[in-house]
Coordinates of C-alpha atoms and ligand atoms in Angstrom, one line a residue:
M30 CA 36.2 -1.2 -34.5
P31 CA 36.2 1.9 -36.6
Y32 CA 33.2 4.1 -36.0
L33 CA 31.6 6.3 -38.8
P34 CA 34.5 5.4 -41.1
K35 CA 33.6 7.6 -44.1
Q36 CA 32.4 10.7 -42.4
A37 CA 34.6 13.7 -43.3
Q38 CA 32.6 16.3 -41.4
P39 CA 31.9 16.2 -37.7
P40 CA 28.9 14.2 -36.6
P41 CA 25.6 15.9 -36.1
A42 CA 24.6 16.8 -32.5
S43 CA 22.3 13.9 -32.0
L44 CA 24.9 11.5 -33.0
C45 CA 27.4 13.2 -30.8
I46 CA 25.1 12.7 -27.8
Y47 CA 25.2 9.1 -28.7
V48 CA 29.0 9.1 -29.0
W49 CA 29.3 11.0 -25.8
F50 CA 27.0 8.4 -24.1
I51 CA 29.2 5.6 -25.4
A52 CA 32.4 7.4 -24.6
V53 CA 31.6 9.1 -21.4
L54 CA 28.8 7.3 -19.6
L55 CA 29.1 3.7 -20.8
P56 CA 32.5 3.0 -19.4
H57 CA 31.2 4.1 -16.0
F58 CA 28.4 1.6 -16.2
S59 CA 30.4 -1.3 -17.7
G60 CA 33.9 -0.5 -16.6
G61 CA 34.8 -0.6 -20.3
Q62 CA 37.5 1.2 -22.1
T63 CA 36.9 4.1 -24.4
S64 CA 39.7 3.0 -26.7
S65 CA 37.1 0.6 -28.3
I66 CA 35.8 3.7 -30.1
A67 CA 38.3 4.7 -32.8
F68 CA 37.8 7.4 -35.4
T69 CA 39.5 6.8 -38.7
K70 CA 42.3 9.0 -39.9
A71 CA 40.0 10.5 -42.5
Q72 CA 37.7 11.8 -39.7
L73 CA 40.5 13.3 -37.7
G74 CA 41.7 15.2 -40.8
S75 CA 44.9 14.1 -42.4
K76 CA 45.4 17.8 -43.4
S77 CA 46.0 18.6 -39.7
G78 CA 49.6 19.0 -40.6
S79 CA 52.3 18.2 -38.1
A80 CA 52.7 15.0 -36.2
M81 CA 51.5 16.8 -33.1
A82 CA 48.0 16.9 -34.5
T83 CA 47.8 13.2 -33.8
L84 CA 47.8 14.0 -30.1
V85 CA 44.1 14.8 -30.5
G86 CA 41.3 12.3 -31.3
P87 CA 39.4 9.4 -29.9
G88 CA 41.8 6.9 -28.5
R89 CA 44.6 9.4 -28.5
A90 CA 46.3 11.2 -25.6
V91 CA 43.7 14.0 -25.8
N92 CA 40.2 12.6 -26.6
P93 CA 37.8 15.4 -27.4
Y94 CA 34.8 13.1 -27.0
H95 CA 35.8 11.6 -23.6
F96 CA 37.4 13.6 -20.8
T97 CA 36.9 14.2 -17.2
S98 CA 38.0 16.9 -14.8
V99 CA 40.7 15.8 -12.4
K100 CA 40.7 18.2 -9.4
A101 CA 43.9 17.2 -7.7
A102 CA 46.9 15.0 -8.4
T103 CA 50.6 14.8 -7.6
Y104 CA 53.0 14.5 -10.6
T105 CA 56.7 13.6 -10.7
K106 CA 57.8 16.0 -13.4
A107 CA 55.4 18.3 -15.1
A108 CA 52.0 19.7 -14.4
V109 CA 49.3 22.0 -15.8
S110 CA 46.2 23.3 -14.1
C111 CA 43.6 25.3 -16.2
A112 CA 40.0 25.8 -16.9
H113 CA 39.3 22.9 -19.2
P114 CA 40.5 19.2 -19.1
L115 CA 41.3 19.1 -22.8
A116 CA 43.5 22.2 -22.6
S117 CA 45.3 20.8 -19.5
Q118 CA 45.9 17.6 -21.4
V119 CA 47.3 19.4 -24.4
G120 CA 49.8 21.2 -22.2
A121 CA 50.9 18.1 -20.4
Q122 CA 51.3 16.2 -23.7
I123 CA 53.3 19.1 -25.3
M124 CA 55.8 18.8 -22.4
K125 CA 55.8 15.0 -22.7
Q126 CA 56.9 15.5 -26.3
G127 CA 59.8 17.6 -25.3
G128 CA 58.3 21.1 -24.9
N129 CA 59.0 23.3 -21.9
A130 CA 56.6 25.3 -19.8
F131 CA 56.5 28.1 -22.4
D132 CA 55.6 25.6 -25.1
A133 CA 52.8 24.3 -22.9
A134 CA 51.6 27.8 -22.0
I135 CA 51.4 28.7 -25.7
A136 CA 49.6 25.5 -26.7
V137 CA 47.2 25.7 -23.8
Q138 CA 46.2 29.2 -24.7
W139 CA 45.5 28.2 -28.3
A140 CA 43.5 25.2 -27.0
L141 CA 41.5 27.3 -24.6
A142 CA 40.6 29.7 -27.4
V143 CA 38.8 26.7 -28.9
V144 CA 37.5 24.6 -26.0
Y145 CA 36.8 27.4 -23.5
P146 CA 35.4 30.2 -25.7
G147 CA 33.9 32.1 -22.7
A148 CA 37.4 33.3 -21.8
G149 CA 40.1 31.5 -23.7
N150 CA 40.7 33.7 -26.6
I151 CA 42.6 35.1 -29.6
G152 CA 40.4 38.2 -29.5
G153 CA 41.4 39.3 -26.0
G154 CA 44.6 39.9 -24.0
G155 CA 46.5 38.7 -21.0
F156 CA 49.6 38.7 -18.8
M157 CA 52.3 36.1 -18.3
V158 CA 54.9 35.9 -15.5
A159 CA 57.6 33.2 -15.5
H160 CA 60.6 32.1 -13.5
M161 CA 63.1 30.3 -15.6
A162 CA 65.0 27.2 -14.6
G163 CA 67.5 25.5 -16.8
P164 CA 71.0 26.6 -18.1
K165 CA 73.0 28.9 -16.0
A166 CA 72.6 31.9 -18.3
T167 CA 68.8 32.0 -17.8
A168 CA 68.4 30.2 -14.5
G169 CA 66.5 32.4 -12.1
K170 CA 65.4 34.9 -14.7
L171 CA 62.0 36.5 -14.2
L172 CA 59.8 37.5 -17.1
A173 CA 56.6 39.6 -17.1
L174 CA 54.9 39.9 -20.5
D175 CA 52.0 42.4 -21.0
Y176 CA 49.8 41.6 -23.9
R177 CA 46.9 43.6 -22.6
E178 CA 44.4 45.1 -25.1
T179 CA 44.7 48.8 -25.9
A180 CA 42.1 51.5 -26.6
P181 CA 41.7 52.1 -30.4
A182 CA 43.1 55.4 -31.7
A183 CA 39.6 56.7 -32.2
A184 CA 38.7 56.1 -28.5
S185 CA 38.1 59.1 -26.3
Q186 CA 37.6 59.8 -22.6
N187 CA 33.9 60.4 -22.8
M188 CA 33.0 57.9 -25.5
Y189 CA 30.5 56.0 -23.3
L190 CA 28.7 59.1 -22.1
D191 CA 25.6 60.7 -23.5
S192 CA 25.2 64.4 -24.2
A193 CA 24.1 64.9 -20.6
G194 CA 27.3 63.3 -19.4
N195 CA 25.6 60.1 -18.2
M196 CA 26.9 56.6 -18.9
I197 CA 25.2 55.0 -21.8
K198 CA 23.9 51.6 -20.5
N199 CA 26.0 48.6 -21.6
A200 CA 27.9 50.7 -24.2
S201 CA 31.3 49.6 -22.8
L202 CA 30.1 46.0 -22.3
H203 CA 28.4 44.7 -25.4
G204 CA 29.0 44.9 -29.1
H205 CA 31.6 46.4 -31.4
R206 CA 32.4 49.6 -29.5
A207 CA 33.3 47.7 -26.3
V208 CA 36.3 46.0 -28.0
G209 CA 39.9 46.8 -27.2
V210 CA 42.7 46.0 -29.7
P211 CA 43.5 42.3 -29.1
G212 CA 46.9 41.4 -27.7
T213 CA 46.8 37.6 -27.3
V214 CA 48.3 36.6 -30.6
A215 CA 51.1 39.1 -30.3
G216 CA 51.7 37.8 -26.7
L217 CA 51.9 34.2 -27.8
Y218 CA 54.5 35.1 -30.5
A219 CA 56.5 37.2 -28.0
T220 CA 56.6 34.1 -25.8
L221 CA 57.8 31.8 -28.6
P222 CA 61.5 32.6 -28.4
Y223 CA 61.5 31.0 -24.9
A224 CA 59.8 27.8 -26.2
K225 CA 61.5 24.9 -27.9
L226 CA 58.9 23.7 -30.4
P227 CA 57.7 25.4 -33.6
M228 CA 54.5 27.4 -33.4
A229 CA 52.8 25.1 -36.0
M230 CA 53.2 22.2 -33.6
L231 CA 51.9 24.2 -30.7
M232 CA 48.8 25.2 -32.7
A233 CA 48.0 21.8 -34.2
P234 CA 46.0 20.5 -31.2
A235 CA 43.8 23.6 -31.2
I236 CA 43.3 23.4 -34.9
T237 CA 42.1 19.8 -34.7
L238 CA 39.8 20.7 -31.8
A239 CA 38.2 23.5 -33.7
E240 CA 37.9 21.5 -36.9
K241 CA 36.7 18.3 -35.6
G242 CA 34.9 19.6 -32.5
F243 CA 34.8 18.6 -28.9
V244 CA 32.1 17.5 -26.5
L245 CA 30.4 20.3 -24.5
T246 CA 30.2 19.9 -20.7
K247 CA 27.0 20.7 -18.8
T248 CA 28.5 24.0 -17.6
E249 CA 29.6 25.1 -21.1
A250 CA 26.3 24.1 -22.7
K251 CA 24.4 26.2 -20.2
K252 CA 26.8 29.1 -20.6
L253 CA 26.3 29.1 -24.4
N254 CA 22.5 28.8 -24.0
D255 CA 22.5 31.8 -21.5
S256 CA 24.2 33.9 -24.1
I257 CA 22.2 33.0 -27.3
V258 CA 20.1 36.2 -27.1
V259 CA 23.2 38.5 -27.0
F260 CA 25.0 36.4 -29.6
K261 CA 22.1 37.0 -32.0
Q262 CA 21.9 40.6 -31.0
Y263 CA 25.5 41.6 -31.4
N264 CA 26.6 39.6 -34.5
T265 CA 26.5 40.6 -38.1
A266 CA 27.2 37.0 -39.3
L267 CA 26.1 33.6 -38.1
T268 CA 28.3 32.1 -35.4
A269 CA 29.2 28.6 -34.4
F270 CA 27.8 29.4 -31.0
V271 CA 24.2 29.7 -32.1
K272 CA 22.0 26.9 -33.1
E273 CA 18.3 26.4 -33.4
K274 CA 17.8 24.1 -30.4
P275 CA 19.5 24.7 -27.1
W276 CA 22.9 23.2 -26.5
Q277 CA 22.9 19.9 -24.6
P278 CA 25.8 18.4 -22.6
G279 CA 27.4 16.0 -24.9
D280 CA 26.8 18.0 -28.1
T281 CA 29.9 18.6 -30.2
L282 CA 30.9 22.2 -30.8
V283 CA 32.6 22.5 -34.1
Q284 CA 34.2 25.8 -35.2
P285 CA 35.2 25.6 -38.8
E286 CA 35.9 29.4 -39.3
L287 CA 38.0 29.5 -36.2
A288 CA 39.9 26.4 -37.5
Q289 CA 40.6 28.3 -40.8
T290 CA 41.8 31.4 -38.9
L291 CA 44.1 29.3 -36.8
R292 CA 45.4 27.5 -39.9
R293 CA 46.2 30.8 -41.6
I294 CA 48.0 32.1 -38.5
S295 CA 49.9 28.8 -38.2
K296 CA 51.1 29.2 -41.8
A297 CA 51.8 33.0 -41.9
G298 CA 52.5 33.8 -38.3
R299 CA 51.7 36.9 -36.2
A300 CA 51.4 39.1 -39.2
E301 CA 48.3 37.2 -40.4
F302 CA 46.4 38.3 -37.3
Y303 CA 47.6 41.9 -37.3
S304 CA 47.8 42.7 -41.0
G305 CA 46.7 39.7 -43.0
K306 CA 43.3 38.3 -43.9
T307 CA 42.3 37.9 -40.3
A308 CA 43.0 41.6 -39.7
Q309 CA 40.9 42.5 -42.8
L310 CA 38.0 40.4 -41.5
L311 CA 38.2 42.0 -38.1
V312 CA 38.2 45.5 -39.5
A313 CA 35.3 44.6 -41.8
E314 CA 33.4 43.3 -38.7
M315 CA 34.1 46.6 -37.0
Q316 CA 32.8 48.6 -39.9
R317 CA 29.6 46.5 -40.1
G318 CA 28.9 47.0 -36.4
G319 CA 30.1 50.6 -35.8
G320 CA 33.3 49.6 -33.9
L321 CA 36.4 51.7 -33.7
I322 CA 39.3 49.3 -34.4
T323 CA 41.1 50.1 -37.7
A324 CA 43.8 48.4 -39.7
S325 CA 46.4 50.7 -38.3
D326 CA 45.3 50.0 -34.7
L327 CA 46.0 46.4 -35.4
K328 CA 49.3 47.0 -37.1
N329 CA 50.5 49.2 -34.3
Y330 CA 49.7 46.8 -31.5
K331 CA 52.8 45.8 -29.4
P332 CA 53.1 43.5 -26.4
I333 CA 55.5 44.9 -23.7
W334 CA 58.1 43.1 -21.6
R335 CA 57.9 44.7 -18.1
K336 CA 60.0 44.3 -15.0
A337 CA 58.2 41.6 -12.9
L338 CA 56.9 42.9 -9.6
S339 CA 58.7 40.9 -6.9
F340 CA 58.8 41.4 -3.1
S341 CA 59.5 39.4 0.0
Y342 CA 56.9 37.9 2.3
K343 CA 57.9 35.8 5.3
K344 CA 61.1 34.4 3.7
H345 CA 59.5 33.9 0.4
V346 CA 59.7 35.9 -2.8
I347 CA 56.4 36.6 -4.4
V348 CA 56.4 37.5 -8.1
S349 CA 53.5 39.0 -10.0
M350 CA 52.4 41.5 -12.7
P351 CA 53.1 45.2 -12.4
P352 CA 50.8 47.9 -13.8
P353 CA 48.8 48.0 -16.1
S354 CA 47.6 45.2 -13.8
S355 CA 46.7 46.3 -10.3
G356 CA 47.0 42.7 -9.2
G357 CA 50.6 42.5 -8.2
L358 CA 50.6 45.8 -6.4
L359 CA 47.4 45.0 -4.5
L360 CA 48.9 41.6 -3.5
L361 CA 52.0 43.3 -2.3
Q362 CA 50.1 45.9 -0.3
M363 CA 47.8 43.4 1.4
L364 CA 50.5 40.9 2.2
K365 CA 52.8 43.6 3.6
M366 CA 50.0 45.0 5.8
L367 CA 49.5 41.4 7.2
E368 CA 53.1 40.3 7.4
H369 CA 53.8 41.2 11.0
R370 CA 50.5 40.3 12.5
P371 CA 49.7 36.9 14.1
L372 CA 47.3 35.8 11.4
A373 CA 48.0 32.1 11.6
S374 CA 47.0 32.0 15.3
Y375 CA 43.5 33.2 14.3
G376 CA 42.9 30.1 12.1
V377 CA 41.5 29.7 8.6
L378 CA 38.3 31.7 8.3
G379 CA 38.5 32.7 12.0
T380 CA 36.5 35.9 12.5
K381 CA 39.7 37.8 13.6
A382 CA 41.6 36.6 10.5
V383 CA 38.7 37.5 8.1
Q384 CA 38.3 40.9 9.7
L385 CA 42.0 41.7 9.5
I386 CA 42.2 40.6 5.9
V387 CA 39.1 42.5 4.9
E388 CA 40.6 45.7 6.4
T389 CA 43.8 45.3 4.3
E390 CA 41.7 44.7 1.2
R391 CA 39.7 47.8 1.8
R392 CA 42.8 50.0 2.1
A393 CA 44.6 48.5 -0.9
Y394 CA 41.5 48.9 -3.2
A395 CA 41.1 52.6 -2.2
D396 CA 44.6 53.2 -3.6
R397 CA 43.7 51.2 -6.7
A398 CA 40.8 53.5 -7.5
A399 CA 42.9 56.7 -7.3
H400 CA 46.4 55.9 -8.3
L401 CA 46.5 53.0 -10.7
G402 CA 46.4 53.1 -14.5
D403 CA 48.6 52.3 -17.5
P404 CA 52.1 53.4 -16.4
D405 CA 52.9 54.5 -20.0
F406 CA 50.1 57.2 -19.6
W407 CA 49.9 57.9 -15.9
H408 CA 52.5 58.2 -13.2
V409 CA 51.9 55.3 -10.7
P410 CA 53.7 56.2 -7.5
M411 CA 55.0 52.7 -7.0
A412 CA 57.8 53.6 -4.6
T413 CA 55.4 55.2 -2.2
L414 CA 52.6 52.7 -2.6
T415 CA 55.0 49.8 -1.8
S416 CA 57.0 51.4 1.0
D417 CA 56.8 49.8 4.5
A418 CA 56.3 53.2 6.2
Y419 CA 53.4 54.1 3.9
L420 CA 51.7 50.7 4.4
A421 CA 52.1 50.9 8.2
G422 CA 50.5 54.3 8.1
R423 CA 47.6 52.9 6.1
M424 CA 46.9 50.4 8.9
A425 CA 47.1 53.1 11.7
S426 CA 43.3 53.4 11.7
Y427 CA 42.8 49.6 11.9
D428 CA 40.5 48.6 14.8
S429 CA 40.3 44.9 15.5
T430 CA 36.8 45.3 17.1
R431 CA 34.9 47.1 14.4
A432 CA 34.6 47.8 10.7
T433 CA 36.5 50.9 9.4
P434 CA 33.8 52.6 7.3
S435 CA 35.1 53.1 3.7
T436 CA 34.0 56.8 4.0
Q437 CA 36.8 57.1 6.5
I438 CA 39.4 55.5 4.1
Q439 CA 40.4 57.5 1.2
A440 CA 43.2 56.7 -1.2
G441 CA 46.5 57.3 0.5
V442 CA 47.6 61.0 0.3
L443 CA 50.6 61.1 -1.9
P444 CA 52.6 63.7 -3.5
E445 CA 36.7 46.3 -12.7
K446 CA 28.9 38.7 -15.4
E447 CA 32.6 37.8 -15.6
E448 CA 35.0 35.5 -17.3
T449 CA 38.8 35.3 -17.4
T450 CA 40.9 32.2 -17.2
H451 CA 44.2 31.3 -15.5
I452 CA 46.8 28.7 -16.4
S453 CA 49.5 27.4 -14.1
I454 CA 52.4 25.3 -15.4
I455 CA 55.6 23.8 -14.1
D456 CA 57.8 21.8 -16.5
P457 CA 60.3 19.0 -15.7
A458 CA 63.2 21.5 -15.4
G459 CA 61.2 23.6 -12.8
T460 CA 60.4 26.6 -15.0
M461 CA 57.1 28.1 -13.7
V462 CA 54.7 29.9 -16.0
A463 CA 51.6 31.7 -14.9
V464 CA 49.2 33.2 -17.5
T465 CA 46.0 35.0 -16.9
T466 CA 44.1 35.8 -20.0
T467 CA 40.7 37.3 -20.7
L468 CA 37.9 38.6 -22.9
N469 CA 36.7 40.4 -19.7
G470 CA 33.0 39.4 -19.6
T471 CA 31.7 35.9 -20.5
Y472 CA 32.2 35.7 -24.2
G473 CA 33.6 39.2 -24.1
S474 CA 31.6 41.7 -26.2
S475 CA 29.6 38.7 -27.5
T476 CA 30.8 39.8 -31.0
V477 CA 32.3 37.2 -33.2
V478 CA 34.5 38.3 -36.2
G479 CA 32.4 37.3 -39.2
G480 CA 34.3 34.8 -41.4
A481 CA 37.0 34.4 -38.8
G482 CA 35.0 32.7 -36.0
F483 CA 36.6 34.2 -32.9
L484 CA 35.1 36.3 -30.1
L485 CA 36.2 39.8 -29.4
N486 CA 36.8 41.2 -25.9
N487 CA 34.8 43.9 -24.0
E488 CA 37.9 45.0 -22.2
M489 CA 37.0 48.7 -22.7
D490 CA 34.8 48.3 -19.6
D491 CA 37.9 48.0 -17.5
F492 CA 38.6 51.7 -18.0
S493 CA 37.0 54.2 -15.8
S494 CA 34.4 55.6 -18.2
K495 CA 33.2 58.3 -15.8
P496 CA 34.9 59.2 -12.5
G497 CA 33.1 57.6 -9.6
V498 CA 30.8 55.4 -11.7
P499 CA 31.3 51.7 -11.2
N500 CA 32.2 49.3 -14.0
M501 CA 30.9 45.7 -14.3
Y502 CA 33.0 44.7 -11.3
G503 CA 31.7 47.7 -9.2
A504 CA 35.2 49.2 -9.4
I505 CA 35.4 52.9 -9.6
G506 CA 38.3 55.0 -10.8
G507 CA 39.4 58.4 -12.0
Q508 CA 41.8 60.1 -14.3
A509 CA 44.5 57.5 -13.7
N510 CA 42.4 54.9 -15.6
A511 CA 40.5 57.3 -17.9
I512 CA 40.2 56.2 -21.6
A513 CA 42.9 57.5 -24.0
P514 CA 43.9 56.3 -27.5
G515 CA 46.5 53.5 -27.3
K516 CA 46.2 53.3 -23.5
R517 CA 45.9 49.9 -21.7
M518 CA 42.9 49.6 -19.3
L519 CA 43.7 48.8 -15.7
S520 CA 43.5 45.1 -14.9
S521 CA 43.2 43.1 -11.7
M522 CA 44.8 39.9 -13.1
T523 CA 47.3 38.5 -10.8
P524 CA 49.4 35.7 -12.2
C525 CA 51.6 34.7 -9.2
L526 CA 54.7 32.8 -8.6
I527 CA 56.5 32.1 -5.3
L528 CA 60.1 31.3 -4.7
K529 CA 61.7 30.0 -1.5
N530 CA 65.5 30.1 -1.1
N531 CA 65.6 31.3 -4.7
K532 CA 64.1 28.0 -5.8
P533 CA 60.7 27.6 -7.5
L534 CA 57.9 26.8 -5.0
L535 CA 54.5 27.5 -6.5
V536 CA 52.5 29.0 -9.3
C537 CA 48.9 30.2 -9.0
G538 CA 46.2 32.6 -10.2
T539 CA 42.5 32.9 -10.9
P540 CA 39.9 34.8 -12.9
G541 CA 37.3 36.9 -11.1
G542 CA 37.6 40.6 -12.1
T543 CA 38.4 42.7 -9.1
T544 CA 38.1 39.7 -6.8
I545 CA 41.3 38.2 -8.4
P546 CA 43.8 39.9 -6.1
T547 CA 41.8 39.0 -2.9
S548 CA 41.4 35.3 -4.1
V549 CA 45.1 35.1 -4.8
L550 CA 45.9 36.7 -1.4
Q551 CA 43.7 34.2 0.4
T552 CA 45.2 31.3 -1.5
V553 CA 48.7 32.4 -0.7
L554 CA 47.8 32.9 3.0
G555 CA 46.2 29.5 3.0
L556 CA 49.4 27.9 1.8
L557 CA 52.1 29.9 3.6
D558 CA 50.4 31.0 6.8
F559 CA 47.6 28.4 7.4
K560 CA 49.7 25.5 6.0
Q561 CA 46.9 24.2 3.8
T562 CA 47.3 21.7 1.0
A563 CA 46.9 23.0 -2.5
A564 CA 43.3 21.6 -2.8
Q565 CA 42.3 23.0 0.7
A566 CA 43.6 26.5 -0.2
I567 CA 41.5 26.4 -3.3
R568 CA 38.4 25.0 -1.7
T569 CA 38.3 27.3 1.3
P570 CA 35.4 29.7 0.8
K571 CA 36.6 33.1 -0.4
F572 CA 35.5 36.6 0.7
H573 CA 36.1 39.9 -0.9
H574 CA 36.1 43.6 0.0
Q575 CA 37.1 46.3 -2.5
W576 CA 36.7 49.5 -0.6
L577 CA 33.6 50.5 -2.5
P578 CA 31.0 49.3 -2.3
D579 CA 31.5 49.0 1.5
I580 CA 30.4 45.4 1.5
V581 CA 32.1 42.1 2.4
Y582 CA 31.1 39.6 -0.3
V583 CA 31.3 36.0 0.8
E584 CA 30.7 32.7 -1.0
K585 CA 27.7 30.6 -0.2
A586 CA 29.8 28.1 1.8
F587 CA 31.3 30.9 4.0
P588 CA 30.6 30.0 7.6
D589 CA 27.4 31.5 9.1
D590 CA 28.8 32.2 12.5
V591 CA 31.7 34.2 11.1
A592 CA 29.3 36.2 8.9
D593 CA 27.1 36.9 11.9
A594 CA 30.1 38.0 14.0
L595 CA 31.3 40.3 11.2
T596 CA 27.8 41.8 11.0
L597 CA 27.8 42.5 14.7
M598 CA 31.1 44.4 14.3
G599 CA 29.5 46.7 11.7
Y600 CA 30.2 45.0 8.4
K601 CA 27.6 44.5 5.7
V602 CA 28.0 40.9 4.6
V603 CA 26.5 39.8 1.3
R604 CA 26.5 36.3 -0.1
R605 CA 27.3 35.9 -3.8
E606 CA 28.1 33.5 -6.5
P607 CA 31.4 31.6 -6.5
I608 CA 34.5 33.8 -6.3
G609 CA 37.3 32.9 -8.7
R610 CA 38.6 29.6 -10.1
T611 CA 42.1 29.1 -8.8
E612 CA 44.7 26.9 -10.5
L613 CA 47.6 26.0 -8.4
I614 CA 50.8 23.9 -8.5
R615 CA 53.3 23.6 -5.7
I616 CA 56.7 21.8 -5.7
L617 CA 56.9 19.6 -2.6
P618 CA 60.2 19.0 -0.7
S619 CA 60.4 15.7 -2.6
G620 CA 60.3 17.6 -5.9
K621 CA 56.9 16.2 -6.8
R622 CA 54.3 18.6 -8.2
E623 CA 51.2 19.0 -6.0
T624 CA 48.6 20.1 -8.5
A625 CA 45.1 21.3 -7.9
A626 CA 42.3 22.8 -10.1
D627 CA 39.3 24.7 -8.8
I628 CA 36.1 22.8 -8.0
R629 CA 34.0 25.8 -9.0
G630 CA 34.0 24.8 -12.7
D631 CA 35.2 22.2 -15.2
D632 CA 38.8 23.0 -14.3
S633 CA 41.2 20.2 -14.4
V634 CA 44.8 19.2 -13.8
S635 CA 47.0 17.1 -16.0
G636 CA 50.7 16.0 -15.9
F637 CA 53.1 13.2 -15.6
Ligands
DON16 O1 41.6 42.5 -16.4 C1 40.7 42.4 -15.6 O2 40.9 42.6 -14.4 C2 39.4 41.9 -16.0 N1 39.1 42.1 -17.3 C3 39.3 40.4 -15.6 C4 38.0 39.8 -15.9 C5 37.7 38.6 -15.2 O3 38.5 38.1 -14.4 C6 36.4 38.0 -15.3 N2 36.4 36.7 -14.7 N3 35.8 36.0 -14.0

């Protein structure tokens, strides 16, 4: 029976709670089917354009008013794991309709920009690594796309310091001056040549989700409420994220300005964002709020294809992102320091295993602080940092009975409240795509472009604003990662692929700032060394050490006895909030796709 047949605009929040109750809760009580609730075509917006828009709506493949998180499943052909059930479903449906993993990666990123505004974005940046299956000409090809933000031309090394040379509190974190030139839209268009479907089709689900709204989960409602004060403080125009009464789970979030922005991009392409009306709105927002980004910063933005960082580990080939992300290099260094040690015999979360892993983390992160930055501005000594001899030397001071104090570990002598999001995809042909994308902090700079409805990043905080002074992730750095016009800030994002016998095996990644490389490391070790299932590798409590501060951070579920044993060995152990949200797909010997999404959030898998 049609519901609300004539309503052209999205229903008010109270009605939405009712719809949500009917759609989400009632079926659980009555065992009923949600397909009994059908919106009319008028409500879904006949303007939505392409046929693909019909993917989204009550009773359709992607129902924005009724969805659940699926944490683990095994699919025959294609799989997606990402931070929001609706975006995962969009990705799977795109592949069902003939798209490949690149189509899905593009469509999922547009969808996350709508349904996961804390980190999904068009005002941020990211990295993609891929391993191509398919026709001989491309089979086995590795891709690494850098669409990281850049510092605006007017940025300068000391821009966040006061006249006494001290850091100005929150200057690199909140508001207009914290924003780097966004790279996401350029990145999605740079990915398009590898996709099969037109961009308009890949954007259509996101446009419908923005225009007609989607139901907020409990987590997302809380996150929005937690940020209302900063949204009010840092915005020059009203945003869709602020309303009079607190958000409730089941409310519908509608983003009409974002929908218009997406429609404009869908019609006019990349240029709309970088030199069209959207660019004008972004520059006007900067001018209203004292930000630095100009029209020419936007016009000059370019994504960069880089050589994927790949290396061997125990008969596998691991593929990740090179600088300006530190992620791939840290993963390489830590795995190589572990490769010839009997880790598996120490057991998952065994004290000996944790202690050894912590010591490799400490040493790798010391190098990060001194040597890593945007390779187009700073010579990163990759050959040395990745050599077996160098890494063996780094472990010479390792003592299995005690903590090596970080004061005794310097970078090798040689001649970054958080939110990012990761997407793992495998398509029917076996192409693997891993994308990690970010606004940096939750909701980035908390600044929404007036009239355009999208959040801007606060990625400038990933630079080292002052040597030795920690950023929001406690990471310190020096000249290698100092601010300079046009430079990319050092990242920790670690989109990761693994091949075995030259065949695709798995794709994974996570958000978490500086904890990203250590989470990815522990997930990879869980799968390859400790023989865990995908879901086990994700659920195992994570721990993290980053050289400075000299602390082993552990999740709440980390075993007490191991924490006590580490303390006795001289480690300072501190419990903290959840570490990362890992999304993982592995191809089983049968060819099936074992797919898992993190239990630490609303993350969900989808596939067929
Ligand atoms: O690029 C980076 O390393 C950070 N901007 C990532 C931020 C992040 O992962 C926050 N997530 N929880």
